[in-house]
Amino acid sequence: MADHFSGPRILFDPASDVADVFAFPSPDRPGCLVLVLDVFPAAAPTALFSDAITYRLRVRPVATAAGRAAFTVGETEYGLDFTFAAPGQIPGSDEPVQTGTCTTPSGEQVLFQVGDEKPTEAEGLRIFAGPRLDPFFIDLAGVLAADATQKLAFRPGADNVLEGMNVLSVVVEVDPEVVFGPDCGPLLGVVGETVTSGGRPVRLERMGRPEIKNVVLASKSFDPVNSDLEIRDLYNEEDAFAVRPDYAGAYRARFDANLAFFDRLDGERVWPPDGRGTHPLTELLLADFLVVDVSKPFAEDSCFEIETALLAGRPHTTCGGRAPNDDIVDTLYTLLVHGVDGPRISDGVDHATRPATHEFPYLVAPNPNPPDLMTVMTALLAPAEPEEEAA
């Protein structure tokens, strides 16, 4: 799943669990950039944002590196911090009410109410925070089967494991020239994080590109260097724009081993390693942030297009980034297994429970009766019933 439950530690603190990050030019207000941070996967209708966590969106200018498939990251950072108060009561109502504060790069603070369908507006900003239907979709059974059988196992008409589930969403639409300044862009790197509030902040989780932790890094089976290490908790602590050299070797070993596994899934190699055994995608994916071009118009299914164009040595043609309706499982598996311009792989799940809209706040209203996560996962992981022998 995109970044849902991406490591053992985060399972015990769902309010800090980053489920998804999106970054795309606004289809509603051309010239603006939309940033979305989804947390608390499989949220119950009563779920609330934590008052002990800062929900953070980080943006930095990036540029393509000379002579290699990579991005250089600028020093200037534009941060948007969202903090929440403990819920209170409105006289005459039994429903708890939660308020939040958005702190902009300039230090301005904008107050808003969680769950208010009318967006809060300030100069260069529109804000929504509250429960939403989870926009992600995936054939998780097919992903697990591929890992177990070491061959592609997707099937047409597969089930979306997140069907009907909710998340808590922070949606902010910014005018980059107003909020970030006139010199930002056009290429921007975007990361979503949860960090502890107060005192010295501790990064709890972070996310850039989808499925890096849960698909690419999760398996320990193929990594001879770190075969006993659950690496995702360490990876979550990293600054996506400046990975610590202390653990970079461990991350590279896991990327090299697991990316080679994906390249073998169809029996053909499209990503030969270099003389040191480095996979051609390792350095690109280790720099784990979304890349969006704010000078391009909104486009769906453009996730990874800037990266694949860079790998192919051609100019990118779309905004890149990631929109909620992007079928990123198909896109990612196609890149890992078939290469830049190979035939498209489908996991058999083509859309979310209800697709996102093109109007703010883009993600649709939550399911008032979401399914129970444990029931869904128990059914998914149950051993298959043995087939009856023909008489």
Coordinates of C-alpha atoms in Angstrom, one line a residue:
M1 CA 0.0 0.0 0.0
A2 CA 1.3 3.5 -0.9
D3 CA 2.8 4.1 2.5
H4 CA 0.2 2.7 4.9
F5 CA 1.6 0.7 7.8
S6 CA 5.2 1.1 6.5
G7 CA 7.1 -0.4 9.3
P8 CA 6.6 -2.2 12.6
R9 CA 6.9 0.9 14.8
I10 CA 4.3 2.9 13.1
L11 CA 1.7 0.1 13.6
F12 CA 1.5 1.2 17.3
D13 CA 0.8 4.9 16.5
P14 CA -1.7 5.2 13.6
A15 CA -2.1 9.0 14.1
S16 CA 1.5 9.4 12.9
D17 CA 1.3 6.9 10.1
V18 CA 1.6 8.7 6.7
A19 CA -0.6 6.9 4.3
D20 CA -0.1 9.0 1.2
V21 CA 1.4 12.2 -0.2
F22 CA 0.2 14.0 -3.4
A23 CA 1.5 17.0 -5.2
F24 CA -0.1 18.3 -8.4
P25 CA -0.9 21.6 -10.2
S26 CA -4.5 22.6 -9.3
P27 CA -7.1 21.7 -11.9
D28 CA -9.4 24.1 -10.1
R29 CA -7.1 27.1 -9.9
P30 CA -4.4 27.1 -12.6
G31 CA -1.1 28.4 -11.4
C32 CA -1.6 27.0 -7.9
L33 CA -0.1 23.8 -6.4
V34 CA -2.0 21.3 -4.4
L35 CA -0.3 19.3 -1.6
V36 CA -2.0 16.5 0.2
L37 CA -0.9 14.6 3.3
D38 CA -3.0 11.6 4.2
V39 CA -2.5 10.0 7.7
F40 CA -4.2 7.5 10.0
P41 CA -4.9 4.7 7.5
A42 CA -8.2 2.7 8.0
A43 CA -9.4 5.6 10.2
A44 CA -12.6 5.0 12.2
P45 CA -15.3 7.7 11.9
T46 CA -14.2 9.0 15.4
A47 CA -10.5 9.3 14.5
L48 CA -8.8 12.7 15.2
F49 CA -5.5 14.3 14.4
S50 CA -3.0 14.0 17.3
D51 CA -2.3 17.2 19.3
A52 CA 1.2 15.8 20.0
I53 CA 2.3 15.6 16.3
T54 CA 3.2 18.2 13.7
Y55 CA 2.0 17.2 10.2
R56 CA 4.5 18.7 7.9
L57 CA 4.8 19.3 4.1
R58 CA 8.3 20.1 2.9
V59 CA 9.1 21.6 -0.5
R60 CA 12.5 22.4 -2.0
P61 CA 13.5 23.5 -5.5
V62 CA 15.2 20.7 -7.4
A63 CA 17.0 20.4 -10.8
T64 CA 18.2 17.6 -13.0
A65 CA 21.8 16.6 -12.4
A66 CA 24.3 16.9 -15.2
G67 CA 25.3 13.6 -16.8
R68 CA 23.3 11.3 -14.5
A69 CA 19.7 10.2 -13.8
A70 CA 19.4 12.2 -10.5
F71 CA 18.2 15.4 -9.1
T72 CA 20.1 18.1 -7.2
V73 CA 18.3 19.6 -4.3
G74 CA 18.3 23.3 -3.5
E75 CA 19.1 24.7 0.0
T76 CA 16.0 26.8 0.3
E77 CA 13.1 25.0 2.0
Y78 CA 9.4 26.0 2.1
G79 CA 7.7 24.3 5.0
L80 CA 4.0 24.1 5.8
D81 CA 3.3 22.8 9.4
F82 CA -0.1 21.7 10.6
T83 CA -0.8 21.3 14.3
F84 CA -4.0 20.4 16.0
A85 CA -5.6 21.2 19.4
A86 CA -7.2 18.6 21.6
P87 CA -10.9 18.2 20.7
G88 CA -13.4 20.4 22.5
Q89 CA -17.2 20.6 22.6
I90 CA -19.6 23.2 21.1
P91 CA -22.4 24.0 23.5
G92 CA -25.5 22.1 22.5
S93 CA -23.6 19.4 20.5
D94 CA -22.3 16.0 21.5
E95 CA -19.8 15.9 18.7
P96 CA -16.2 16.8 19.4
V97 CA -14.7 19.7 17.5
Q98 CA -11.1 20.0 16.6
T99 CA -9.2 23.1 15.4
G100 CA -5.9 23.3 13.7
T101 CA -3.2 25.8 12.8
C102 CA -1.2 26.0 9.5
T103 CA 2.2 27.8 9.9
T104 CA 3.4 29.0 6.5
P105 CA 7.0 29.5 5.4
S106 CA 6.9 33.1 6.4
G107 CA 5.7 32.2 9.9
E108 CA 2.1 33.3 9.4
Q109 CA -0.4 31.2 11.3
V110 CA -3.8 30.4 9.7
L111 CA -6.5 28.8 12.0
F112 CA -9.0 26.3 10.6
Q113 CA -11.6 23.8 11.8
V114 CA -11.3 20.1 11.2
G115 CA -14.0 18.7 9.0
D116 CA -15.3 22.0 7.8
E117 CA -16.4 21.4 4.2
K118 CA -16.0 25.1 3.5
P119 CA -12.2 25.7 2.9
T120 CA -10.3 28.1 5.0
E121 CA -8.8 30.8 2.9
A122 CA -5.8 33.2 3.4
E123 CA -3.6 35.0 1.1
G124 CA -2.3 32.5 -1.4
L125 CA -3.8 29.6 0.6
R126 CA -6.8 27.2 0.7
I127 CA -6.9 24.6 3.5
F128 CA -9.0 21.6 4.3
A129 CA -8.4 19.0 7.1
G130 CA -10.6 16.1 8.0
P131 CA -11.7 12.6 7.2
R132 CA -11.8 11.5 3.6
L133 CA -12.3 8.3 1.6
D134 CA -8.9 6.7 1.0
P135 CA -8.0 7.5 -2.6
F136 CA -5.4 4.7 -2.9
F137 CA -6.1 1.4 -4.7
I138 CA -4.1 -1.8 -5.0
D139 CA -4.3 -5.5 -5.5
L140 CA -2.3 -6.3 -2.3
A141 CA -2.9 -10.0 -2.8
G142 CA -1.1 -9.9 -6.1
V143 CA 1.8 -8.0 -4.6
L144 CA 2.2 -10.6 -1.9
A145 CA 1.9 -13.4 -4.3
A146 CA 4.6 -12.0 -6.5
D147 CA 6.9 -11.8 -3.6
A148 CA 6.1 -15.4 -2.6
T149 CA 6.3 -17.0 -6.1
Q150 CA 8.9 -14.7 -7.6
K151 CA 6.7 -14.1 -10.7
L152 CA 4.0 -11.6 -11.6
A153 CA 0.7 -12.7 -10.0
F154 CA -1.8 -9.9 -10.8
R155 CA -5.1 -10.9 -12.3
P156 CA -8.0 -9.0 -14.0
G157 CA -10.8 -7.8 -11.8
A158 CA -8.8 -8.0 -8.6
D159 CA -10.1 -6.5 -5.3
N160 CA -8.9 -3.2 -3.9
V161 CA -7.8 -4.0 -0.4
L162 CA -8.6 -0.4 0.7
E163 CA -12.2 -0.5 -0.6
G164 CA -14.4 1.8 1.5
M165 CA -11.7 2.7 4.0
N166 CA -11.0 6.2 5.3
V167 CA -8.0 8.4 6.1
L168 CA -7.4 11.8 7.8
S169 CA -6.4 14.3 5.1
V170 CA -4.7 17.6 5.1
V171 CA -5.2 19.4 1.8
V172 CA -3.5 22.7 1.1
E173 CA -3.6 24.7 -2.2
V174 CA -0.9 27.3 -2.5
D175 CA -0.1 30.0 -4.9
P176 CA 3.7 29.3 -5.1
E177 CA 4.7 32.9 -6.0
V178 CA 2.8 34.2 -3.0
V179 CA 3.5 31.5 -0.4
F180 CA 7.0 30.4 -1.5
G181 CA 8.3 33.4 -3.4
P182 CA 8.8 34.4 -7.0
D183 CA 12.0 32.4 -7.5
C184 CA 10.7 28.9 -6.6
G185 CA 10.4 26.2 -9.2
P186 CA 9.6 25.2 -11.8
L187 CA 10.7 21.8 -10.5
L188 CA 9.9 21.2 -6.8
G189 CA 10.7 18.2 -4.6
V190 CA 7.9 17.4 -2.1
V191 CA 7.9 15.3 1.1
G192 CA 5.3 14.7 3.8
E193 CA 6.3 14.0 7.3
T194 CA 5.0 13.5 10.9
V195 CA 7.2 14.8 13.7
T196 CA 6.8 15.2 17.4
S197 CA 5.6 18.6 18.5
G198 CA 7.4 20.6 21.2
G199 CA 11.1 20.5 22.2
R200 CA 13.5 18.8 19.9
P201 CA 11.4 17.4 17.0
V202 CA 11.8 13.7 16.2
R203 CA 10.8 12.5 12.7
L204 CA 8.3 9.6 13.1
E205 CA 7.6 8.9 9.5
R206 CA 8.1 10.4 6.1
M207 CA 7.0 9.8 2.5
G208 CA 7.9 10.9 -0.9
R209 CA 7.3 8.5 -3.8
P210 CA 4.5 5.9 -3.4
E211 CA 5.3 2.2 -2.6
I212 CA 9.1 2.7 -2.0
K213 CA 8.9 1.3 1.5
N214 CA 6.0 -1.2 1.2
V215 CA 6.9 -2.6 -2.2
V216 CA 10.5 -1.9 -3.0
L217 CA 12.2 -2.0 0.4
A218 CA 9.9 -4.3 2.4
S219 CA 11.2 -7.8 1.5
K220 CA 14.3 -9.0 3.4
S221 CA 14.6 -12.2 1.3
F222 CA 16.9 -11.0 -1.4
D223 CA 19.2 -8.7 0.5
P224 CA 22.4 -10.6 1.5
V225 CA 23.7 -7.7 3.5
N226 CA 20.7 -6.9 5.6
S227 CA 18.8 -10.2 5.5
D228 CA 17.7 -9.9 9.2
L229 CA 17.0 -6.2 9.2
E230 CA 13.6 -4.5 9.1
I231 CA 15.0 -1.5 7.4
R232 CA 11.9 0.6 7.0
D233 CA 11.8 2.1 10.5
L234 CA 15.4 3.4 10.0
Y235 CA 14.4 4.7 6.6
N236 CA 11.4 6.6 8.1
E237 CA 13.8 8.5 10.3
E238 CA 15.8 9.9 7.4
D239 CA 15.7 13.4 5.9
A240 CA 14.5 12.6 2.4
F241 CA 16.6 15.6 1.0
A242 CA 19.8 14.5 2.9
V243 CA 20.1 10.8 3.8
R244 CA 22.6 10.2 6.5
P245 CA 25.8 8.5 5.2
D246 CA 25.8 6.2 8.3
Y247 CA 23.0 4.1 6.9
A248 CA 23.1 4.9 3.2
G249 CA 25.1 1.7 2.4
A250 CA 22.4 -0.4 4.0
Y251 CA 19.6 1.3 2.0
R252 CA 21.6 1.0 -1.2
A253 CA 22.1 -2.7 -0.6
R254 CA 18.4 -3.3 -0.1
F255 CA 17.5 -1.2 -3.2
D256 CA 20.0 -3.1 -5.3
A257 CA 18.9 -6.5 -4.2
N258 CA 15.1 -5.9 -4.3
L259 CA 15.2 -3.9 -7.6
A260 CA 17.0 -6.9 -9.2
F261 CA 14.2 -9.2 -7.9
F262 CA 11.6 -7.1 -9.6
D263 CA 13.6 -7.1 -12.8
R264 CA 13.5 -10.9 -12.8
L265 CA 9.7 -11.2 -12.4
D266 CA 9.0 -11.6 -16.1
G267 CA 12.2 -13.7 -16.8
E268 CA 13.9 -10.9 -18.8
R269 CA 16.5 -8.4 -17.6
V270 CA 16.0 -4.7 -18.6
W271 CA 18.1 -3.1 -15.8
P272 CA 21.6 -4.6 -15.9
P273 CA 23.7 -3.5 -12.9
D274 CA 27.0 -1.7 -13.3
G275 CA 30.3 -3.2 -12.5
R276 CA 29.8 -2.7 -8.7
G277 CA 26.4 -4.4 -8.7
T278 CA 24.5 -1.1 -8.5
H279 CA 21.0 -1.1 -10.0
P280 CA 20.4 1.8 -12.4
L281 CA 17.4 3.0 -10.4
T282 CA 18.9 2.9 -6.9
E283 CA 20.3 6.4 -6.6
L284 CA 17.2 7.9 -8.3
L285 CA 14.8 6.2 -5.9
L286 CA 16.9 6.7 -2.8
A287 CA 16.4 10.4 -3.3
D288 CA 12.8 9.7 -2.2
F289 CA 10.7 12.8 -2.9
L290 CA 8.0 13.6 -5.4
V291 CA 9.1 15.8 -8.3
V292 CA 6.4 18.2 -9.7
D293 CA 6.8 20.8 -12.4
V294 CA 4.6 23.8 -11.4
S295 CA 5.0 25.3 -14.9
K296 CA 3.0 22.5 -16.5
P297 CA -0.8 22.1 -16.4
F298 CA -2.6 19.5 -14.3
A299 CA -2.4 15.9 -15.8
E300 CA -3.5 12.6 -14.4
D301 CA -1.3 9.5 -14.6
S302 CA 1.9 11.6 -14.8
C303 CA 3.5 10.2 -11.7
F304 CA 7.1 9.1 -12.4
E305 CA 7.0 10.8 -15.9
I306 CA 9.7 13.3 -15.0
E307 CA 11.8 10.5 -13.6
T308 CA 11.3 8.2 -16.6
A309 CA 12.1 11.0 -19.0
L310 CA 15.3 11.7 -17.1
L311 CA 16.2 8.0 -17.4
A312 CA 15.5 8.0 -21.1
G313 CA 17.5 11.2 -21.7
R314 CA 14.5 13.2 -23.0
P315 CA 12.6 16.3 -21.8
H316 CA 9.6 15.6 -19.6
T317 CA 6.2 16.6 -21.0
T318 CA 3.9 16.6 -18.0
C319 CA 3.7 18.1 -14.5
G320 CA 4.9 14.8 -12.9
G321 CA 4.2 14.8 -9.2
R322 CA 1.3 12.7 -8.3
A323 CA -2.5 13.1 -8.4
P324 CA -4.9 11.1 -6.4
N325 CA -6.3 9.1 -9.3
D326 CA -2.9 8.1 -10.7
D327 CA -2.7 4.3 -11.1
I328 CA 0.8 4.2 -9.5
V329 CA 0.9 0.5 -8.9
D330 CA 0.6 -0.2 -12.6
T331 CA 3.2 2.6 -13.3
L332 CA 5.7 1.4 -10.7
Y333 CA 5.6 -2.2 -11.7
T334 CA 5.9 -1.3 -15.3
L335 CA 9.0 0.7 -14.6
L336 CA 10.6 -1.9 -12.4
V337 CA 9.8 -5.0 -14.5
H338 CA 9.6 -3.7 -18.1
G339 CA 11.7 -0.6 -18.0
V340 CA 11.0 3.0 -19.2
D341 CA 9.0 2.3 -22.3
G342 CA 8.0 -1.3 -21.8
P343 CA 4.4 -2.7 -22.1
R344 CA 2.2 -1.6 -19.2
I345 CA 1.5 -4.0 -16.4
S346 CA -1.9 -3.9 -14.7
D347 CA -2.6 -5.1 -11.2
G348 CA -6.3 -5.5 -12.1
V349 CA -7.5 -2.6 -9.9
D350 CA -8.0 0.6 -11.9
H351 CA -9.6 3.0 -9.5
A352 CA -10.4 3.9 -5.9
T353 CA -13.7 3.3 -4.2
R354 CA -14.7 6.6 -5.6
P355 CA -12.4 8.6 -7.7
A356 CA -11.1 12.0 -6.6
T357 CA -12.7 15.1 -8.1
H358 CA -11.1 18.1 -9.9
E359 CA -12.5 20.5 -7.3
F360 CA -11.1 21.5 -3.9
P361 CA -10.5 19.6 -1.6
Y362 CA -10.4 16.9 -4.4
L363 CA -10.7 13.9 -2.1
V364 CA -14.2 12.7 -1.6
A365 CA -16.3 12.5 1.6
P366 CA -15.5 9.6 4.0
N367 CA -17.4 6.4 4.3
P368 CA -19.7 6.6 7.4
N369 CA -19.5 2.8 7.8
P370 CA -15.9 1.7 6.8
P371 CA -14.9 -1.9 6.9
D372 CA -12.9 -3.4 9.8
L373 CA -9.2 -3.5 8.8
M374 CA -8.5 -6.7 10.8
T375 CA -11.4 -8.5 9.1
V376 CA -10.1 -7.5 5.7
M377 CA -6.5 -8.4 6.4
T378 CA -7.5 -11.7 8.0
A379 CA -9.4 -12.7 4.9
L380 CA -6.6 -11.6 2.6
L381 CA -3.9 -13.5 4.4
A382 CA -6.0 -16.7 5.1
P383 CA -4.6 -19.8 3.3
A384 CA -6.4 -20.7 0.1
E385 CA -9.0 -23.4 0.3
P386 CA -7.8 -26.6 -1.3
E387 CA -9.5 -27.4 -4.5
E388 CA -11.8 -30.4 -4.5
E389 CA -10.7 -33.3 -6.7
A390 CA -13.0 -34.1 -9.6
A391 CA -15.1 -37.2 -9.1

